[in-house]
Coordinates of C-alpha atoms and ligand atoms in Angstrom, one line a residue:
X25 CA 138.6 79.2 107.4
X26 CA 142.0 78.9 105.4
X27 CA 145.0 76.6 107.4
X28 CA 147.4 79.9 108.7
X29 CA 150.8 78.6 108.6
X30 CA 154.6 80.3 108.5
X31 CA 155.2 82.7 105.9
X32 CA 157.1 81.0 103.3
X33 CA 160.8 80.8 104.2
X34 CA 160.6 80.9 107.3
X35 CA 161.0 78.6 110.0
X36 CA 159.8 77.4 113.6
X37 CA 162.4 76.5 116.1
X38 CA 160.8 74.0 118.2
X39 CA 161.9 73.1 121.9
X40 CA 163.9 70.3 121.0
X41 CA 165.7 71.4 118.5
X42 CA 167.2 74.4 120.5
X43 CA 170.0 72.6 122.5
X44 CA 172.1 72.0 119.6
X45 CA 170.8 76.4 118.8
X46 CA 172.1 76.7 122.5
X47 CA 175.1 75.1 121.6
X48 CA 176.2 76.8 118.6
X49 CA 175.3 80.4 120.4
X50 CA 177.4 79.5 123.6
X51 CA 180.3 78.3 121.8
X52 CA 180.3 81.1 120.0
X53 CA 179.8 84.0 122.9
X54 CA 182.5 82.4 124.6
X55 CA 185.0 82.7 121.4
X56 CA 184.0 86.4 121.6
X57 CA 184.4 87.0 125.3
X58 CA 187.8 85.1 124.9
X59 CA 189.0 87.3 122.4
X60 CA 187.8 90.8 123.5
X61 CA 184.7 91.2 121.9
X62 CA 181.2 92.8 123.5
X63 CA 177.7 92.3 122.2
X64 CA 175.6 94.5 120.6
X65 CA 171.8 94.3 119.7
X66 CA 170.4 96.6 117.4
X67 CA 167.0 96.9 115.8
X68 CA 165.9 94.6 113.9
X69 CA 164.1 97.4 111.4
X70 CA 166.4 100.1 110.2
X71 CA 165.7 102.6 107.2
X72 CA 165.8 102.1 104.1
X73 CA 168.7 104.1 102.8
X74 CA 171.2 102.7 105.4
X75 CA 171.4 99.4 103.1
X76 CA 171.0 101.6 99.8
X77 CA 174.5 103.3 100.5
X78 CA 176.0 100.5 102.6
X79 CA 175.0 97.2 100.8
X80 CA 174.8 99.0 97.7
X81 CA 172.0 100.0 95.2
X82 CA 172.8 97.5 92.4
X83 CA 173.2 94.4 94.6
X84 CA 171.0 91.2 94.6
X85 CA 170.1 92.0 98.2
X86 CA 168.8 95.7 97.5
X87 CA 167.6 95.3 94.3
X88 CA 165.9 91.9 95.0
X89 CA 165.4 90.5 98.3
X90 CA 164.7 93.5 100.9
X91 CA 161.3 93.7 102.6
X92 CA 160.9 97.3 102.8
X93 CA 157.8 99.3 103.3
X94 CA 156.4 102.5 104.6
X95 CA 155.2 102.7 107.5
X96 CA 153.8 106.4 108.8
X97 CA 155.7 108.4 105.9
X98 CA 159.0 106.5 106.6
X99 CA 160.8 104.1 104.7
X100 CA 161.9 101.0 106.3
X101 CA 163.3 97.6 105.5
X102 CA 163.7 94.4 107.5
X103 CA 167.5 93.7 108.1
X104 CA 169.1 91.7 105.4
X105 CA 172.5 92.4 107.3
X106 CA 174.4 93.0 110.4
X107 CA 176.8 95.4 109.6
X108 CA 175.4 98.4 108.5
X109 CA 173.2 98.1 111.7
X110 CA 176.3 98.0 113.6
X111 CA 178.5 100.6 111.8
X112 CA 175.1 102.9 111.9
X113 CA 174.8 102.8 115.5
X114 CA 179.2 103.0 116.5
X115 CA 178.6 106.5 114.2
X116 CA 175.0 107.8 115.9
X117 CA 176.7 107.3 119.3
X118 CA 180.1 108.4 118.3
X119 CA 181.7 105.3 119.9
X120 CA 185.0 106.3 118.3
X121 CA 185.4 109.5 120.7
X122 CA 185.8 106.7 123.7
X123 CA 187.5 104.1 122.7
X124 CA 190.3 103.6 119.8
X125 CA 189.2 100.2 118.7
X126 CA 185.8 98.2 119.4
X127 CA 185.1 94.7 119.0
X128 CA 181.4 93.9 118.7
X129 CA 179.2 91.0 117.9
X130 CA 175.6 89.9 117.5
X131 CA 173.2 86.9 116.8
X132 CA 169.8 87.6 115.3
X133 CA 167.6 87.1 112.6
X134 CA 168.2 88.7 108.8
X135 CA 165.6 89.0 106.6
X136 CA 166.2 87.9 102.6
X137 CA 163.3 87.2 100.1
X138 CA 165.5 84.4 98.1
X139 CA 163.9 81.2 97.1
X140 CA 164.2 79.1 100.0
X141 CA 166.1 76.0 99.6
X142 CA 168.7 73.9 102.1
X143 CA 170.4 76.5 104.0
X144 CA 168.9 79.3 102.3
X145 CA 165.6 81.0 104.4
X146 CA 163.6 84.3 104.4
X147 CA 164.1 84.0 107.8
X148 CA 167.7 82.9 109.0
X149 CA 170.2 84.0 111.8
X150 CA 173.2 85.0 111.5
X151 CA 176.4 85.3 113.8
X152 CA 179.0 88.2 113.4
X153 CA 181.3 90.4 114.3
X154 CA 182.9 93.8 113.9
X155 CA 186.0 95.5 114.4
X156 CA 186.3 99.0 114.6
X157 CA 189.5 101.4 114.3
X158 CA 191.8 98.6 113.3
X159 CA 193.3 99.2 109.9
X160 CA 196.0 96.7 110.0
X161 CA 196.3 92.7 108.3
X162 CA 197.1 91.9 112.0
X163 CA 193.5 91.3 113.0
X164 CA 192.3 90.1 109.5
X165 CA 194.4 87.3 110.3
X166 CA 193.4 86.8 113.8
X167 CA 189.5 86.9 113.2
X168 CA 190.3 84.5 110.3
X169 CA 192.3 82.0 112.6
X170 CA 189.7 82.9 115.3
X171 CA 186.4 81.2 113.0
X172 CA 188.6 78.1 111.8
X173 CA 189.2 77.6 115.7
X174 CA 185.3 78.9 116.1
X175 CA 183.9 76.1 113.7
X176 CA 186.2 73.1 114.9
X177 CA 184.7 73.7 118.3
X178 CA 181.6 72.9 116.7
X179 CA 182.9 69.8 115.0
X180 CA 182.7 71.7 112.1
X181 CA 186.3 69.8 110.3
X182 CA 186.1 69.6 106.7
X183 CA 185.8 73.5 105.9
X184 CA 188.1 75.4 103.6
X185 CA 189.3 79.3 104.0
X186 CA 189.3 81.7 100.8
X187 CA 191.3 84.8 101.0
X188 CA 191.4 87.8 98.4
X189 CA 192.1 91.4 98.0
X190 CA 189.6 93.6 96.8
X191 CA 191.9 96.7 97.3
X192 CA 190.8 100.2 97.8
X193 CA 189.5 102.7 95.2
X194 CA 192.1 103.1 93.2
X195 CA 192.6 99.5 92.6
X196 CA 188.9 98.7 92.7
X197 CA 188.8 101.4 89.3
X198 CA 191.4 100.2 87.2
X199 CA 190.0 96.2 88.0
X200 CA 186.9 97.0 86.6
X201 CA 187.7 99.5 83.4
X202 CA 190.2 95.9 82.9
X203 CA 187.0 93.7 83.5
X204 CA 184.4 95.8 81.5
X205 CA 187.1 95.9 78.7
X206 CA 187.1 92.0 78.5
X207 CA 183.5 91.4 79.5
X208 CA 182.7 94.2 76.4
X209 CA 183.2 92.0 73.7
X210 CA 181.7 89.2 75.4
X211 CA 178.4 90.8 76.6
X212 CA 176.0 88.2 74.5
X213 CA 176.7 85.4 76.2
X214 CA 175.9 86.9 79.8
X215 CA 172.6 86.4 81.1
X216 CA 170.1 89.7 81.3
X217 CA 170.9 90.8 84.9
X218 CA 174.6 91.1 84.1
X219 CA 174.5 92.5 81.0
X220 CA 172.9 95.5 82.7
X221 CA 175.6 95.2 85.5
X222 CA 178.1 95.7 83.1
X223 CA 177.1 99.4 82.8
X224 CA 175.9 99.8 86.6
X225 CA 178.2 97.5 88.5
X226 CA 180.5 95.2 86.4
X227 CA 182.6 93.9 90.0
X228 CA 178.6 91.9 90.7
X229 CA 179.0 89.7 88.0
X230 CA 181.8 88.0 89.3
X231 CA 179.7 86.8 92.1
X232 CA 176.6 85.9 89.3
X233 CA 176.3 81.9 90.6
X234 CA 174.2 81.8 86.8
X235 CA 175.6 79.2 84.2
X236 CA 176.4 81.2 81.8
X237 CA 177.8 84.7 83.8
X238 CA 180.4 81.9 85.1
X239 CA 181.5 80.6 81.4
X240 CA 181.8 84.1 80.6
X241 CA 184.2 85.1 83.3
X242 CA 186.4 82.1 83.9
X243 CA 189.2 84.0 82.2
X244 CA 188.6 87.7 83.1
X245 CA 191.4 89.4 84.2
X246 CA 191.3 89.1 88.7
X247 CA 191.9 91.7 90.7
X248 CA 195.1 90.7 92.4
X249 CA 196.8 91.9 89.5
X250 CA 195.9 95.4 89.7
X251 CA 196.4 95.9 93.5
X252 CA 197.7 99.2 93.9
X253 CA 201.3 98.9 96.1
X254 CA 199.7 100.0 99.5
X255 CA 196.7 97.0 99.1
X256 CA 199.5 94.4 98.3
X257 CA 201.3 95.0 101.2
X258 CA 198.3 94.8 102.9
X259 CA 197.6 91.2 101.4
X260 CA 201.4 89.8 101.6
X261 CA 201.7 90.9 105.3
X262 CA 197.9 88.9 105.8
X263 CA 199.5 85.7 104.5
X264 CA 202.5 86.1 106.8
X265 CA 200.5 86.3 110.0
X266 CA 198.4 83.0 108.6
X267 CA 201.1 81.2 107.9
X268 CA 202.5 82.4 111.5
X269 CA 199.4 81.4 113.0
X270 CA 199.2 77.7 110.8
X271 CA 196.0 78.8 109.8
X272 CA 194.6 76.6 106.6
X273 CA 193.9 78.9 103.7
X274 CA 194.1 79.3 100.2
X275 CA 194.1 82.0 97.8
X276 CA 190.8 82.6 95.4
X277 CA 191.5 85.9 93.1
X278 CA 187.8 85.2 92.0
X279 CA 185.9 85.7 95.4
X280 CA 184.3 89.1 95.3
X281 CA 181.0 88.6 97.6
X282 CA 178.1 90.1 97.3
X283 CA 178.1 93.3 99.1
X284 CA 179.6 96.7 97.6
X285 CA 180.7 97.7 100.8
X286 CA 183.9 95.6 100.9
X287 CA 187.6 96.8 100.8
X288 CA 190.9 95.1 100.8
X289 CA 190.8 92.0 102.1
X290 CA 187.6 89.9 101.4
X291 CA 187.0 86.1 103.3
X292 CA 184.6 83.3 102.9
X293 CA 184.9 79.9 104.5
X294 CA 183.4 77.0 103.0
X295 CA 181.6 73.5 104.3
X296 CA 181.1 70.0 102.7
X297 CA 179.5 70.4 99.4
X298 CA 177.9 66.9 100.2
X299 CA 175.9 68.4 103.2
X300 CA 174.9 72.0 102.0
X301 CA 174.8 71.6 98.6
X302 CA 174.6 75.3 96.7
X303 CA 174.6 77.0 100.1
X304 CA 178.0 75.7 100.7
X305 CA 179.1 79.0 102.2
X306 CA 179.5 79.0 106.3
X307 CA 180.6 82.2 106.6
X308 CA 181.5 85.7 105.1
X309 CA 183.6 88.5 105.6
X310 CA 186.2 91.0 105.2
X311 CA 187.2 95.0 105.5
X312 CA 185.1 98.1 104.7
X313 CA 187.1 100.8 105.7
X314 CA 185.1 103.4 104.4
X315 CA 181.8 102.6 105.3
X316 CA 181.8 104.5 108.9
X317 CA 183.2 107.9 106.9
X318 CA 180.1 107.2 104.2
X319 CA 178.1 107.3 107.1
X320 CA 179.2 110.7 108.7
X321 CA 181.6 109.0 111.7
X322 CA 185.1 109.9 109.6
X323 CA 187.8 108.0 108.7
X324 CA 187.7 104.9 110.8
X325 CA 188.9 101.4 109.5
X326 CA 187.0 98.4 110.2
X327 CA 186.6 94.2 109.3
X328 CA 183.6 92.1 109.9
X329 CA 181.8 89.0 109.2
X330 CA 178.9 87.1 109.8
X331 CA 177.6 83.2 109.6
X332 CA 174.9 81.4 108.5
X333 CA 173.7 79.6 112.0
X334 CA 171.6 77.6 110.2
X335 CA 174.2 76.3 108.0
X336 CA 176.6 76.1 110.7
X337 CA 174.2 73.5 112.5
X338 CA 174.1 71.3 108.7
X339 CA 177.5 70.8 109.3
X340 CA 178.2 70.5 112.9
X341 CA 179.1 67.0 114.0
X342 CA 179.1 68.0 117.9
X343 CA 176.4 66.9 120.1
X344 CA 176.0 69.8 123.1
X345 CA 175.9 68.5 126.2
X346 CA 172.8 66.8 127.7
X347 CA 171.2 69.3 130.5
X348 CA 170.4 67.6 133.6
X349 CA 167.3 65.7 133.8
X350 CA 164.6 67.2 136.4
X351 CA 163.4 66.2 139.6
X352 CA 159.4 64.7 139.6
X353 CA 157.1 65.5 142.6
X354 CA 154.6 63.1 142.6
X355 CA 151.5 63.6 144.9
X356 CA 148.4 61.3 146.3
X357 CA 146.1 62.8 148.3
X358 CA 144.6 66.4 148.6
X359 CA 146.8 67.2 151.4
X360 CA 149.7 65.8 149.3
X361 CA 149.4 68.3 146.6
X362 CA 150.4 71.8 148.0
X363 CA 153.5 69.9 149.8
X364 CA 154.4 68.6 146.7
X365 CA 153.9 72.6 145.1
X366 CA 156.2 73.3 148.1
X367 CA 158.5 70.6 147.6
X368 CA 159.1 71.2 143.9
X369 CA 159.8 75.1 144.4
X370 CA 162.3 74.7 147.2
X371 CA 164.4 71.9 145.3
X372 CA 164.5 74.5 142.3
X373 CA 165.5 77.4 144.8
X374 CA 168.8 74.7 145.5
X375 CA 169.5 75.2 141.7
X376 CA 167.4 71.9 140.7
X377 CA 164.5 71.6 137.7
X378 CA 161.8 70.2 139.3
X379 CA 158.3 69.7 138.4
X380 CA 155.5 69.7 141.1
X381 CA 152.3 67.9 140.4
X382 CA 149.1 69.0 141.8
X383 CA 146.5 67.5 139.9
X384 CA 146.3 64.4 142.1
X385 CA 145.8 61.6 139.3
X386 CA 147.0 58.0 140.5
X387 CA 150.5 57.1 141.2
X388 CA 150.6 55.4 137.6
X389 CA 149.8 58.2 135.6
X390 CA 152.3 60.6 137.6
X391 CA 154.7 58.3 137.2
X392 CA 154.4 58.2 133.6
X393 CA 154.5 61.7 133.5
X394 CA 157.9 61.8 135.0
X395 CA 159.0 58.8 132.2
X396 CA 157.9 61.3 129.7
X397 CA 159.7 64.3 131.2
X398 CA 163.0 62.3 131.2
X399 CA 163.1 62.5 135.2
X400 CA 165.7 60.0 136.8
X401 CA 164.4 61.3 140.5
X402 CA 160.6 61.2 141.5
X403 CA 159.5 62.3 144.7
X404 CA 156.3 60.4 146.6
X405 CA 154.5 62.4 148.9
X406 CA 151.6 60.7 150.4
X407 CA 149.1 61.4 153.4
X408 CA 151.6 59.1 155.7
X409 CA 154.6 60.5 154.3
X410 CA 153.1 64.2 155.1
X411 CA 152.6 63.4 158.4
X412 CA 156.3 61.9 159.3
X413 CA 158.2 64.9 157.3
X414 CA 159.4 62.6 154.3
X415 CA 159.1 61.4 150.9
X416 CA 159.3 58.0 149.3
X417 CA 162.3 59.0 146.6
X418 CA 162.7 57.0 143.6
X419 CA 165.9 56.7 141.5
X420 CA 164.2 55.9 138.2
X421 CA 167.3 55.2 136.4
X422 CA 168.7 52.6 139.3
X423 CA 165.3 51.3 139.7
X424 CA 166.3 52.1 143.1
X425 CA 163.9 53.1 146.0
X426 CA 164.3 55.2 149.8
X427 CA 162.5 56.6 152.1
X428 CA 164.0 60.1 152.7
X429 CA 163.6 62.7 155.5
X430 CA 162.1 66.1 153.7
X431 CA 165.0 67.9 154.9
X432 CA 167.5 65.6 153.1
X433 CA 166.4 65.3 149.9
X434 CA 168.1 67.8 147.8
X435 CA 171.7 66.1 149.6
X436 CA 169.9 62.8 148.3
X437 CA 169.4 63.8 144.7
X438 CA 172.8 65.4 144.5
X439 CA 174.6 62.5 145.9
X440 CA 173.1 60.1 143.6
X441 CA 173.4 62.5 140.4
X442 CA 177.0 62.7 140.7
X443 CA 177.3 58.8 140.8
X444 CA 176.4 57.2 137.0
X445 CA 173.1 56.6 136.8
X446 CA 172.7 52.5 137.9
X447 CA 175.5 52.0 140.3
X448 CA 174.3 53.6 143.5
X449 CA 172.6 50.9 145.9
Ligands
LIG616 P1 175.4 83.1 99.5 O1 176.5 83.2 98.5 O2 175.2 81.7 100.0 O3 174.1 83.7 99.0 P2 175.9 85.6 100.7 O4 177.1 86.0 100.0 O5 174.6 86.2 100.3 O6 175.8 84.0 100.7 P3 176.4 87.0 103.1 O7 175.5 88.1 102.8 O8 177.9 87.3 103.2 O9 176.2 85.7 102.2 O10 176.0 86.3 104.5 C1 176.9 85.6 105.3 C2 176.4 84.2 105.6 O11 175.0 84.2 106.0 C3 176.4 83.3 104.5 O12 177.7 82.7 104.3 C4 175.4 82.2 104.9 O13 176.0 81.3 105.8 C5 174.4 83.0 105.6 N1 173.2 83.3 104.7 C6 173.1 84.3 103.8 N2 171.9 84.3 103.2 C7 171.2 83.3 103.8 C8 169.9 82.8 103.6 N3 169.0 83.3 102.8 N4 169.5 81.7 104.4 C9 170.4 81.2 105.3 N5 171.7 81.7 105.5 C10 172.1 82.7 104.8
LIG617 MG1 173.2 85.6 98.9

């Protein structure tokens, strides 16, 4: 029989790796409960066409890396993206008839078929948010200032904020007859995927990471020179609220992202090259304020983002919190065993973990279980002790040991847990 392993690209999470997973996740739904935002969850399959007229037919993402397939007549895809997900659902339940703005967020796997390397999966979760109804540079700032707050929480220090402006249509049109008029003469020296980009969708080969697509375009024309008055005011009153705020950014009139869907202002925030090599890129984001009228809910403004959470653990520095060891029922005898079943369950209804054994090996071998479970506290529950209604309790960690009356042992454990582990007599 052939070895059946992961697909390619994607990735186990084993159990002890999830603490620092739990960390990342609980640091991050309490920045969003601190700053107004709810969680949604929405499937994780979604049709085709949603990311066709979001995402945008001549992207990398649709035109390379979606798994789509039919399933029953209907065609689906694998979500390479939170957003139109999100913005597909606020529409189908006409969310804007109830409430003016909505803040929402999510964590959950995306699915891209890139070749995995450091950081970049098949597989990979990401962390965002949306904002919905908002039009104003007042809570592009704030979600900016709200991530560079977000990732020093997670001892994330050393990462760097890019702003631009993508503008609306108008602007967005008279960038790229300016950039297909410069890239024009230069079209040989592109590579093959650009060259037909030129015709299709010239604003994709500024995000090209190829070699030569980069040469090519160091000194195009940007687009911050052709925002149209209404998208520069948009951008000058952004920088004013960062700089009120003290947020850390700087300016890059070459970011363009990868997604079609963008408007105005775009956002990317970047780790330690040293760490994440190519997949340098925490974080993503900006406005789309007219992807909920492409999708039938009208004219409704909205600003999003989303992390890498696998890249976000690469460059944390922070250590969660240890979680408190459990509590080790030990038993010898027959009789010993459904006490210590007994024993076990009513520490863990007082809030404890606790592990009962029932499989009545020696006192050694129990104890070594506990020593493998990271237990500081074993309990001892013998024929003798059964009969006089207590338990020989052993602090592990203070190589310390007392005989304790049944109905006192969960004040015992919680008086020696609070004490540092050695010191209590
Ligand atoms: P990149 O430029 O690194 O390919 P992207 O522009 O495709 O990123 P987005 O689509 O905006 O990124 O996704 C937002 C974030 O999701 C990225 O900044 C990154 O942290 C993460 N991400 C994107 N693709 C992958 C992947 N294949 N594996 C792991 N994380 C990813
Ligand atoms: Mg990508």
């Amino acid at each position: 029989m052939t070895s059946l392993r992961a697909v390619k690209g994607m990735n186990d999470v084993l159990p002890e790796e999830m603490p620092r997973w739990h960390f990342v996740e609980r640091t991050y739904a309490e920045t969003m409960r601190r700053h107004g935002y709810r969680e949604v969850r929405t499937p994780y399959v979604e049709p085709t066409g949603l990311f066709v007229r979001t995402v945008g037919e001549t992207t990398d993402i649709v035109e390379k890396e979606m798994y789509s397939f039919v399933y029953q007549g209907e065609e689906l895809t694998l979500r390479p993206e939170g957003t139109a997900g999100a913005a597909r659902a606020y529409v189908e339940h006409s969310v804007h008839g109830r409430e003016g703005i909505s803040r929402w967020y999510y964590v959950g796997p995306m699915f891209r078929g890139e070749r995995p390397q450091r950081g970049r999966y098949r597989q990979f979760y990401q962390l965002g948010a949306e904002i919905f109804g908002d039009a104003g540079p007042g809570c592009d700032a704030e979600m900016i200032d709200m991530l560079v707050g977000f990732l020093r929480e997670l001892g994330i220090g050393d990462a760097e904020v890019l702003v631009n402006s993508i503008g609306g249509s108008d602007t967005r049109e008279r960038f790229k007859q300016a950039l297909v008029q410069y890239l024009e003469p230069r079209k040989a020296k592109l590579t093959a995927d650009s060259q037909r980009r030129l015709g299709t969708n010239p604003l994709r080969i500024l995000d090209s990471k190829a070699e030569e697509d980069q040469a090519a375009i160091a000194e195009a024309p940007t687009v911050l020179e052709f925002l149209a008055p209404e998208d520069r005011a948009h951008f000058d009153k952004l920088e004013a609220f960062l700089k009120a705020l003290g947020t850390p950014y700087r300016v890059e009139p070459r970011l363009v992202r990868g997604l079609d869907y963008y408007t105005r202002t775009l956002f990317e925030i970047k780790g330690a090259k040293a760490k994440l090599g190519a997949g340098d890129t925490l974080l993503g984001g900006g406005r789309y304020d007219n992807m909920v009228g492409d999708l039938g809910g009208g004219s409704v403004p909205a600003l999003g983002f989303a992390a890498g959470l696998e890249r976000l653990l690469i460059a944390s520095e922070a250590s969660p919190p240890p979680s408190a060891p459990p509590v080790y029922v030990a038993a010898l005898g027959d009789a010993a065993c459904s006490a210590a079943l007994v024993l076990a369950r009513d520490l863990r209804k007082s809030g404890l973990s606790a592990e009962g054994d029932a499989r009545g090996g020696s006192l050694k071998s129990q104890l070594r279980r506990a020593n493998t479970l990271g237990a500081r506290f074993a309990l001892v529950v013998g024929e003798s002790e059964l009969a006089r209604g207590v338990v020989q309790a052993k602090d592990l960690g203070a190589h310390a040991q007392e005989e304790v009356s049944r109905d006192r042992v969960h004040e015992w454990i919680t008086a020696r847990m609070t004490s540092p582990e050695g010191s209590a007599s």
